[in-house]
PDB file of C-alpha atoms and ligand atoms in Angstrom:
ATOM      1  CA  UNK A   1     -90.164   0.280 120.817  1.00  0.00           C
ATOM      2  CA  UNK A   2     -91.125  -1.298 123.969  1.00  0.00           C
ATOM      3  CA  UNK A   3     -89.466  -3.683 126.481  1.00  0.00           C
ATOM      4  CA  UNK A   4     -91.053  -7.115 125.955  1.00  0.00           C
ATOM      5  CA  UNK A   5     -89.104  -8.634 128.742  1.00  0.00           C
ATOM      6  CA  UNK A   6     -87.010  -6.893 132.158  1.00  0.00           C
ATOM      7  CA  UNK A   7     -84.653  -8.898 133.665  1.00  0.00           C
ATOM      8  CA  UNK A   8     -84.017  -7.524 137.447  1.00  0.00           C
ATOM      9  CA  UNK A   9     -80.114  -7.036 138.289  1.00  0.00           C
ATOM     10  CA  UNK A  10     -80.766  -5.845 141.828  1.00  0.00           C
ATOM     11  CA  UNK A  11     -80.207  -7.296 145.240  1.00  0.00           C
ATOM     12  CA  UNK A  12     -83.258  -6.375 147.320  1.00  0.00           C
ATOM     13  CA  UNK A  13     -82.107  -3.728 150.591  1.00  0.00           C
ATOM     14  CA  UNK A  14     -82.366  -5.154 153.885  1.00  0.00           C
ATOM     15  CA  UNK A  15     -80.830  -6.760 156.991  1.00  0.00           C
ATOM     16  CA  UNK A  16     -79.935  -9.325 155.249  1.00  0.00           C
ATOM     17  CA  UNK A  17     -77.980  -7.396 152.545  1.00  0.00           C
ATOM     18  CA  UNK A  18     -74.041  -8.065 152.171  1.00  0.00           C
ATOM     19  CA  UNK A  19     -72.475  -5.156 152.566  1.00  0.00           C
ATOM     20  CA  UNK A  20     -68.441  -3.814 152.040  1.00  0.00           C
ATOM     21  CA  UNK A  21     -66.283  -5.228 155.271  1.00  0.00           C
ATOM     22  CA  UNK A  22     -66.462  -2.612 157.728  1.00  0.00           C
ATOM     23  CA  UNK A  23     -69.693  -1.040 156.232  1.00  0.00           C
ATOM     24  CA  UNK A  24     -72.902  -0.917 158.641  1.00  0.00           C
ATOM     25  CA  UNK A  25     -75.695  -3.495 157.934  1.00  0.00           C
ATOM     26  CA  UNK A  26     -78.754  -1.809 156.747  1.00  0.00           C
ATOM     27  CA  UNK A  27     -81.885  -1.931 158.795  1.00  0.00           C
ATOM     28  CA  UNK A  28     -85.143  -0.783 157.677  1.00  0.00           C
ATOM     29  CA  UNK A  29     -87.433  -0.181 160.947  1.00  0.00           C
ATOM     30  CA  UNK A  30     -91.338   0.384 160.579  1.00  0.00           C
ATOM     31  CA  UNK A  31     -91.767   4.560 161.193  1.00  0.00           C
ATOM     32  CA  UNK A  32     -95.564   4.605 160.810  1.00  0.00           C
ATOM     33  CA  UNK A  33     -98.344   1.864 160.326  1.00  0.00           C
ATOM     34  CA  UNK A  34    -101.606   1.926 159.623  1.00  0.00           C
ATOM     35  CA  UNK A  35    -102.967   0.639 162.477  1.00  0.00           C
ATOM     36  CA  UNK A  36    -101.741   3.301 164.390  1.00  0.00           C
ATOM     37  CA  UNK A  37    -101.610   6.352 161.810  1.00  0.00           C
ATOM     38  CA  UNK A  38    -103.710   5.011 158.775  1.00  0.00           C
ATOM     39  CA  UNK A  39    -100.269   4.435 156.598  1.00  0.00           C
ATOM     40  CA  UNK A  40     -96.983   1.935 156.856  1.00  0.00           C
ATOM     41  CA  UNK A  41     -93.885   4.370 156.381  1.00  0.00           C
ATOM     42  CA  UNK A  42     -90.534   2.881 157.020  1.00  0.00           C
ATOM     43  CA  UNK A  43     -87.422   4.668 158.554  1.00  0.00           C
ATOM     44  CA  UNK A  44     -84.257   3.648 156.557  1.00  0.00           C
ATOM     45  CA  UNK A  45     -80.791   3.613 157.844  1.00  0.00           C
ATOM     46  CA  UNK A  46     -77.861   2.744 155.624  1.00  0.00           C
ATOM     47  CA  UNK A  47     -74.723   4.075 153.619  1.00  0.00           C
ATOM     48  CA  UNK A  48     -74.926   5.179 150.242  1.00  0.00           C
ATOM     49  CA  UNK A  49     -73.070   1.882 148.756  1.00  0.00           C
ATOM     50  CA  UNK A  50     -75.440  -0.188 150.253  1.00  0.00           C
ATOM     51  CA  UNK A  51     -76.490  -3.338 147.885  1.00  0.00           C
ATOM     52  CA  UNK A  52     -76.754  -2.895 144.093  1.00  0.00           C
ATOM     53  CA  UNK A  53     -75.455   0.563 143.534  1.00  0.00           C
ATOM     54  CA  UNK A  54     -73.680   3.550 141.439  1.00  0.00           C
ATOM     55  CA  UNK A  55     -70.577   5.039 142.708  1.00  0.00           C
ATOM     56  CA  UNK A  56     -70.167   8.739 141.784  1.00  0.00           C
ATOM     57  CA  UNK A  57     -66.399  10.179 141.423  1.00  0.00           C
ATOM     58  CA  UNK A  58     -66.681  12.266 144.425  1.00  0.00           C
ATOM     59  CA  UNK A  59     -66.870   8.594 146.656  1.00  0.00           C
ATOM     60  CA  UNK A  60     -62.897   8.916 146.120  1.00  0.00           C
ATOM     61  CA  UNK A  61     -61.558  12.261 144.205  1.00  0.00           C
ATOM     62  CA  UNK A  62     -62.380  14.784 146.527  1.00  0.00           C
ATOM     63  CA  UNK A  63     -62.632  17.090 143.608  1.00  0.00           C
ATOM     64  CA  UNK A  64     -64.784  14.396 141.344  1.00  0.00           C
ATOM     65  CA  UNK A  65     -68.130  14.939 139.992  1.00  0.00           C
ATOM     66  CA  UNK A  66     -70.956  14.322 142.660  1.00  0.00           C
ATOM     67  CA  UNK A  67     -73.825  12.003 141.963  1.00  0.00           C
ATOM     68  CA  UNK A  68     -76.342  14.713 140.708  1.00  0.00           C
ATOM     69  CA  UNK A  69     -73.242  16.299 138.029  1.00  0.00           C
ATOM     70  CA  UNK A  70     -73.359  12.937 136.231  1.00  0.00           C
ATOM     71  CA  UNK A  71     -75.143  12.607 132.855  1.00  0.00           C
ATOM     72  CA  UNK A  72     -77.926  10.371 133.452  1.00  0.00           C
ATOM     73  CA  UNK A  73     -76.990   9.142 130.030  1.00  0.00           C
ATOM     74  CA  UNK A  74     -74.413   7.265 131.997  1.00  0.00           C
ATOM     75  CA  UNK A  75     -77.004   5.105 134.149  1.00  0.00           C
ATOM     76  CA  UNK A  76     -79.162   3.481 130.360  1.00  0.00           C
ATOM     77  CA  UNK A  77     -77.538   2.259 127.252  1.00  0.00           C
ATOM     78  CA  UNK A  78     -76.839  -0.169 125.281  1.00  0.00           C
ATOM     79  CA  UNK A  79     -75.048  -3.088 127.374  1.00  0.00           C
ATOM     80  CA  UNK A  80     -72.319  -5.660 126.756  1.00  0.00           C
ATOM     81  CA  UNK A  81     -72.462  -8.606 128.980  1.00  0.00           C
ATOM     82  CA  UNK A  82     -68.806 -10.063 128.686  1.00  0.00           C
ATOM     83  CA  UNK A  83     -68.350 -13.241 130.369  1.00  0.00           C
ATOM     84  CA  UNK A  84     -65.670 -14.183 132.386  1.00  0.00           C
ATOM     85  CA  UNK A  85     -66.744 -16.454 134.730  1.00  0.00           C
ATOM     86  CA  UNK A  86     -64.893 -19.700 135.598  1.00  0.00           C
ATOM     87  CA  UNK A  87     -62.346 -17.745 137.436  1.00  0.00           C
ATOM     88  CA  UNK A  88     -60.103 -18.456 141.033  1.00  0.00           C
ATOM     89  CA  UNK A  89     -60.753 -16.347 143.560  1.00  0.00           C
ATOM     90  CA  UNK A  90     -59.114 -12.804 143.802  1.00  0.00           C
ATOM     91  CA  UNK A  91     -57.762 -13.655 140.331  1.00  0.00           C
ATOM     92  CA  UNK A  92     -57.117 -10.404 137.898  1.00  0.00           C
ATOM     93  CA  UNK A  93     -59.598  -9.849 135.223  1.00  0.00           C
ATOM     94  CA  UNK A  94     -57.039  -8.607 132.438  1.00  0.00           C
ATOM     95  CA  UNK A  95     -57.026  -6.530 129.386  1.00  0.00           C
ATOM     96  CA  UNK A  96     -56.916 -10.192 127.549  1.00  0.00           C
ATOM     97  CA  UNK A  97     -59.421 -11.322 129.080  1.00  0.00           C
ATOM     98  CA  UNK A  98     -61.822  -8.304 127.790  1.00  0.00           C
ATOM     99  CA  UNK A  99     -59.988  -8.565 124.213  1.00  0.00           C
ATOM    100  CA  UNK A 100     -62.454 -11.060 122.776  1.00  0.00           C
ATOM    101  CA  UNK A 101     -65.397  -8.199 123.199  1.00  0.00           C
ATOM    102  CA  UNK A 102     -63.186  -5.167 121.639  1.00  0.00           C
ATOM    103  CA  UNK A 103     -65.406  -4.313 118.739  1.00  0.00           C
ATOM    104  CA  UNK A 104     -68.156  -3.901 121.133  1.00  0.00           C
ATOM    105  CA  UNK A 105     -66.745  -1.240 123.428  1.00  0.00           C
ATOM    106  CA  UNK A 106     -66.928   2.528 123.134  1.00  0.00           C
ATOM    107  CA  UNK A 107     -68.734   5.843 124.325  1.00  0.00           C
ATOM    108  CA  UNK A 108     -71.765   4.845 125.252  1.00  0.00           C
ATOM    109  CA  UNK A 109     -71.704   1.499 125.988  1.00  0.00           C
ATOM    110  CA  UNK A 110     -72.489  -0.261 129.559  1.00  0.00           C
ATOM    111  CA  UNK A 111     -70.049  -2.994 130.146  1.00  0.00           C
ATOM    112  CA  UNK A 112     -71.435  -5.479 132.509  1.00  0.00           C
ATOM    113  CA  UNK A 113     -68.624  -7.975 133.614  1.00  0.00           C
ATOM    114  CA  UNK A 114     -70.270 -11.031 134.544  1.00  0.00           C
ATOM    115  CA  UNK A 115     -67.714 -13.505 136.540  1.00  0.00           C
ATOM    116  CA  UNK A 116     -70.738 -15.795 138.285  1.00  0.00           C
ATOM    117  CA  UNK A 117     -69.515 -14.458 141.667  1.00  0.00           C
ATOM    118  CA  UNK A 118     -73.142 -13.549 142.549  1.00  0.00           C
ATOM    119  CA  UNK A 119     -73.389 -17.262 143.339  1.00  0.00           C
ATOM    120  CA  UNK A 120     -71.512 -16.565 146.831  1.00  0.00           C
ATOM    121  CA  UNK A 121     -73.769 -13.325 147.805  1.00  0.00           C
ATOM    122  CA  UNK A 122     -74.301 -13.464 151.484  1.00  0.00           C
ATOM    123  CA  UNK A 123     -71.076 -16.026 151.623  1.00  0.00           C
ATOM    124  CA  UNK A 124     -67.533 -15.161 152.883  1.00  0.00           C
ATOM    125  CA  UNK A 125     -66.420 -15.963 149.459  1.00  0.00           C
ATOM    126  CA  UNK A 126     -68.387 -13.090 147.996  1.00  0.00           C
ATOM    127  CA  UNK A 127     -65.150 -10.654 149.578  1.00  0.00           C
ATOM    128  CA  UNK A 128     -62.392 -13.370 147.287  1.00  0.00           C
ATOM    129  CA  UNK A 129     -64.093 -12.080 143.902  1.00  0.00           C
ATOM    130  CA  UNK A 130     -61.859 -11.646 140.940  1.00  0.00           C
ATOM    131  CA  UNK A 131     -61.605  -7.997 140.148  1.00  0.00           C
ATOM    132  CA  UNK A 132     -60.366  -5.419 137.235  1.00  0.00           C
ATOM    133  CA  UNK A 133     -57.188  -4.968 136.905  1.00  0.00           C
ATOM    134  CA  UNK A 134     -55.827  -1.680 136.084  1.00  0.00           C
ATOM    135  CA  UNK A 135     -54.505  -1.827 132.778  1.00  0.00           C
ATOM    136  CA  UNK A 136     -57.676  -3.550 131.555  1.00  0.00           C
ATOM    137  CA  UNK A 137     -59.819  -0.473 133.374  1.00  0.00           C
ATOM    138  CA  UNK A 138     -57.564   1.996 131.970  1.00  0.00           C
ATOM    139  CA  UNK A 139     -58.468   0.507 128.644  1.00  0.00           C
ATOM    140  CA  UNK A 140     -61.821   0.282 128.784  1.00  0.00           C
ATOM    141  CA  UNK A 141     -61.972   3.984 129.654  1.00  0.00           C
ATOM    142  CA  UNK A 142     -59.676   4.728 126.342  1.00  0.00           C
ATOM    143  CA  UNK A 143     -62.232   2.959 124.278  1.00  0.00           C
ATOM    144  CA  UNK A 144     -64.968   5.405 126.059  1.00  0.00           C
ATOM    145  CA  UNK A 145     -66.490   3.382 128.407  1.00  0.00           C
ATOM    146  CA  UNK A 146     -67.774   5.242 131.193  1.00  0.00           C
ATOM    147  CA  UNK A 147     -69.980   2.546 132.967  1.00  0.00           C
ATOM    148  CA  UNK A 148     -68.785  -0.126 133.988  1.00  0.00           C
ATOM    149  CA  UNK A 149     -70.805  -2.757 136.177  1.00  0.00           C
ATOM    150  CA  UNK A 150     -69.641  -5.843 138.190  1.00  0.00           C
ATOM    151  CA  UNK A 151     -71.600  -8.760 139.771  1.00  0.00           C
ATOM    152  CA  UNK A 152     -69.134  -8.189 142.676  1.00  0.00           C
ATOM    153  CA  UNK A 153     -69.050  -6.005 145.981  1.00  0.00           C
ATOM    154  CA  UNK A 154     -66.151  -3.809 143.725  1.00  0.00           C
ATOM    155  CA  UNK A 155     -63.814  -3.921 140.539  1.00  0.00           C
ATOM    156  CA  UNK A 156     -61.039  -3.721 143.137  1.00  0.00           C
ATOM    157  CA  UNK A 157     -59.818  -6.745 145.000  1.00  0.00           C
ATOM    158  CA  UNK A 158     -61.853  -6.011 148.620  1.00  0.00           C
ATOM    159  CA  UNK A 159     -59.606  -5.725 151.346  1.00  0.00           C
ATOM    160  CA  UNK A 160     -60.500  -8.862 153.753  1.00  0.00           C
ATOM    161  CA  UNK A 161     -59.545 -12.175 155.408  1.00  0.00           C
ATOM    162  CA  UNK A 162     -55.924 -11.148 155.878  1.00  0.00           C
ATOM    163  CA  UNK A 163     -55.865 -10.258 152.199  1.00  0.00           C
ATOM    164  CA  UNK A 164     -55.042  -6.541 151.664  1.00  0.00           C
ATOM    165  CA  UNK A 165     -55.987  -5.817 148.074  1.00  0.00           C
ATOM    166  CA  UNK A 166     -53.819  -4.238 145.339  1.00  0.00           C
ATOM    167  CA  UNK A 167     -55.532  -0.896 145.507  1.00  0.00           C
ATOM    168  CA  UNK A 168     -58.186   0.947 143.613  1.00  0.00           C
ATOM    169  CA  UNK A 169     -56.906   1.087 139.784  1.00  0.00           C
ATOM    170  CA  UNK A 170     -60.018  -0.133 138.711  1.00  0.00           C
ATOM    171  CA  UNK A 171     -62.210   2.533 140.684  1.00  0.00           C
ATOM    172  CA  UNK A 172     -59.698   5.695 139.731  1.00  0.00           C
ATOM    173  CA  UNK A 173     -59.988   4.558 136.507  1.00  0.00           C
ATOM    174  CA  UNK A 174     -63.553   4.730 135.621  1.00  0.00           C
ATOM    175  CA  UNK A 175     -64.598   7.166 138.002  1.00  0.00           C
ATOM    176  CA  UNK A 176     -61.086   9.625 137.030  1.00  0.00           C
ATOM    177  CA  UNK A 177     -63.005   9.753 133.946  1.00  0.00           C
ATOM    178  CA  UNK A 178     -66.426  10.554 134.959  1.00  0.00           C
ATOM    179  CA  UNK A 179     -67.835   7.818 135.069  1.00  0.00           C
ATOM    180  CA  UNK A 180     -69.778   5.711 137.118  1.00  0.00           C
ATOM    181  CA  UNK A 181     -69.267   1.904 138.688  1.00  0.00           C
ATOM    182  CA  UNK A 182     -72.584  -0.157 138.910  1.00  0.00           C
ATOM    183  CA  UNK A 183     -71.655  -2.516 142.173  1.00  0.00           C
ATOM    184  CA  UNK A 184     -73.337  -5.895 143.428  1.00  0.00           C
ATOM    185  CA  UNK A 185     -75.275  -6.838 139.982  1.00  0.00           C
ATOM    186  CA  UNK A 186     -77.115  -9.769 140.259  1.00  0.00           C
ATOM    187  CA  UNK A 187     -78.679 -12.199 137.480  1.00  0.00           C
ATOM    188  CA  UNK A 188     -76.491 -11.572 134.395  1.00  0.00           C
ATOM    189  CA  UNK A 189     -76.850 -14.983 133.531  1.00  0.00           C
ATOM    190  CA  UNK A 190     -80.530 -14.314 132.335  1.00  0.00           C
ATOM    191  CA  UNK A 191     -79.642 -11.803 129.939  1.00  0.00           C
ATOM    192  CA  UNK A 192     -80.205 -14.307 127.224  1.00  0.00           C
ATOM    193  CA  UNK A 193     -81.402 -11.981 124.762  1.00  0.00           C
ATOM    194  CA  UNK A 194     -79.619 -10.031 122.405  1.00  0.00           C
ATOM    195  CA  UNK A 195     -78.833  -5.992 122.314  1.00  0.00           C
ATOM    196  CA  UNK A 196     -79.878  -5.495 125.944  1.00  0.00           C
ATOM    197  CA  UNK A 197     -80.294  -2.275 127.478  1.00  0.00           C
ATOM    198  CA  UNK A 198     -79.318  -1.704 130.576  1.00  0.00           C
ATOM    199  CA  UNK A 199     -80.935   0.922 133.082  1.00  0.00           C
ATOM    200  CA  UNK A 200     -79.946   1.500 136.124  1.00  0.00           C
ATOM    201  CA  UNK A 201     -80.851   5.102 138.182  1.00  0.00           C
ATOM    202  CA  UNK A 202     -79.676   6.017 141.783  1.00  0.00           C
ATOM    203  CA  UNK A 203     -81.554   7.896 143.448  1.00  0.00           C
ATOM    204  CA  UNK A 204     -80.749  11.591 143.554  1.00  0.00           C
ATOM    205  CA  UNK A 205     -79.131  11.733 147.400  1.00  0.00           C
ATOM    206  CA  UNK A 206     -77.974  14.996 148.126  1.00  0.00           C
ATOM    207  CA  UNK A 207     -75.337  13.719 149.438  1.00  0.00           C
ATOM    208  CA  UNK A 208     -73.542  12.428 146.147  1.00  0.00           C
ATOM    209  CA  UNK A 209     -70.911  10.190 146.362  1.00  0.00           C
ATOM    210  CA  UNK A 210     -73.185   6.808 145.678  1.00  0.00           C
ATOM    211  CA  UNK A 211     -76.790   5.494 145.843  1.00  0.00           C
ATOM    212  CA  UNK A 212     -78.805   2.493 145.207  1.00  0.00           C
ATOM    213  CA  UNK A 213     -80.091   1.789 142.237  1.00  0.00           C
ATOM    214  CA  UNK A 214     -83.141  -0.290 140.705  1.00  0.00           C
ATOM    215  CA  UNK A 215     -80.775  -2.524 137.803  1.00  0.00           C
ATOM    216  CA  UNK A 216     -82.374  -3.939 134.835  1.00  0.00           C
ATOM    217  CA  UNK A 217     -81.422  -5.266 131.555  1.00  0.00           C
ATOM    218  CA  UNK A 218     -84.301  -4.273 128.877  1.00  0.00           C
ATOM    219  CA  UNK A 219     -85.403  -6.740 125.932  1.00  0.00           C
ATOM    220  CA  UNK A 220     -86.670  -3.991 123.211  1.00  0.00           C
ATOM    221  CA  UNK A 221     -88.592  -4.906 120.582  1.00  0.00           C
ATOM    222  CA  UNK A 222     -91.299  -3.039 118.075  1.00  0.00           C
TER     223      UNK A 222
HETATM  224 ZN1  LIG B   1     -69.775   1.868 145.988  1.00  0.00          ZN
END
């Protein structure tokens, strides 16, 4: 088996990146170059949620699984891509909505919700995405779901423009299970092949609540 194509499902990390209200912009500032030390190094500053990446349980149960205590099993598998784009803005994504993909889910499985909000990244009306709602987490997780991914900055309505959000069901949900929550996909319209595998590892910050992550949806073939 080899990949015969990679799709990328990553925003790249930079100034420019859209991050959570109230999060600090990202800036990447030259540490070495090689005119003056023979190599280019670059000094990063940024939180761990910064552009596409995993949340680990301890990001909000103080008792939760760090990063590192995860299963990388968790971060590659086999990936459904279930469409539900078309949608109003902060609009619930229900357990109905999900239904139509119900054979497909269970331990193991990467569900990638797709709702085409990636279309407004660096917009204001990236924060109005539609989001999870609880009961349809909650039942995802039954099936055995434990990675769940979103083209959005969250499952969870985000708290902004006045709006305060109906809370974190989606978030306690997955990650109350040990799981993990892929955040700010990108380019889940160009999964056009069948059976993709998804991959998608943070890197192993000692820190372990969340980390970026290089996102890709593998086409394997013989
Ligand atoms: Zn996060």
């Amino acid at each position: 088996m080899r990949a015969t194509r990679i799709v990328d499902l990553s925003r790249p990390v930079g100034p420019e990146t859209q991050v959570f209200p109230g999060d600090r912009q990202p800036s990447l500032e030259s540490a070495a170059t090689i005119a003056d030390a023979g190599v280019n190094s670059t000094e990063l500053h940024l939180t761990s949620h910064t552009g596409t990446h995993a949340d680990a349980p301890f990001h909000f149960l103080a008792d939760g699984p760090r990063l590192e205590e995860l299963p990388l099993e968790l971060f590659c598998g086999p990936a459904v891509v279930v469409d539900v784009t078309g949608r109003a803005d902060r609009s619930p994504i229900t357990r109905a909505d999900l239904a139509p993909w119900e054979n497909a889910f269970g331990p193991g499985v990467i569900v990638l919700l797709r709702t085409g909000w990636s279309a407004y990244y660096r917009t204001e009306r990236y924060f109005d995405h539609p989001y999870l709602d609880g009961e349809a987490a909650r039942w995802l997780v039954e099936a055995g779901v434990r990675t769940v991914g979103v083209d959005t900055l969250s499952p969870d309505e985000t708290p902004y423009g006045g709006h305060e959000g109906s809370g974190w069901d989606a978030h306690l949900a997955v990650l109350g299970a040990g799981g993990t929550i892929i955040e700010n996909l990108c380019g889940l319209d160009r999964i056009d092949f069948p059976d993709p595998v998804f991959s998608g590892f943070p890197i192993r910050l000692a820190s372990g609540d969340g980390a970026p992550v290089r996102a890709v949806a593998m086409h394997m073939a013989d």
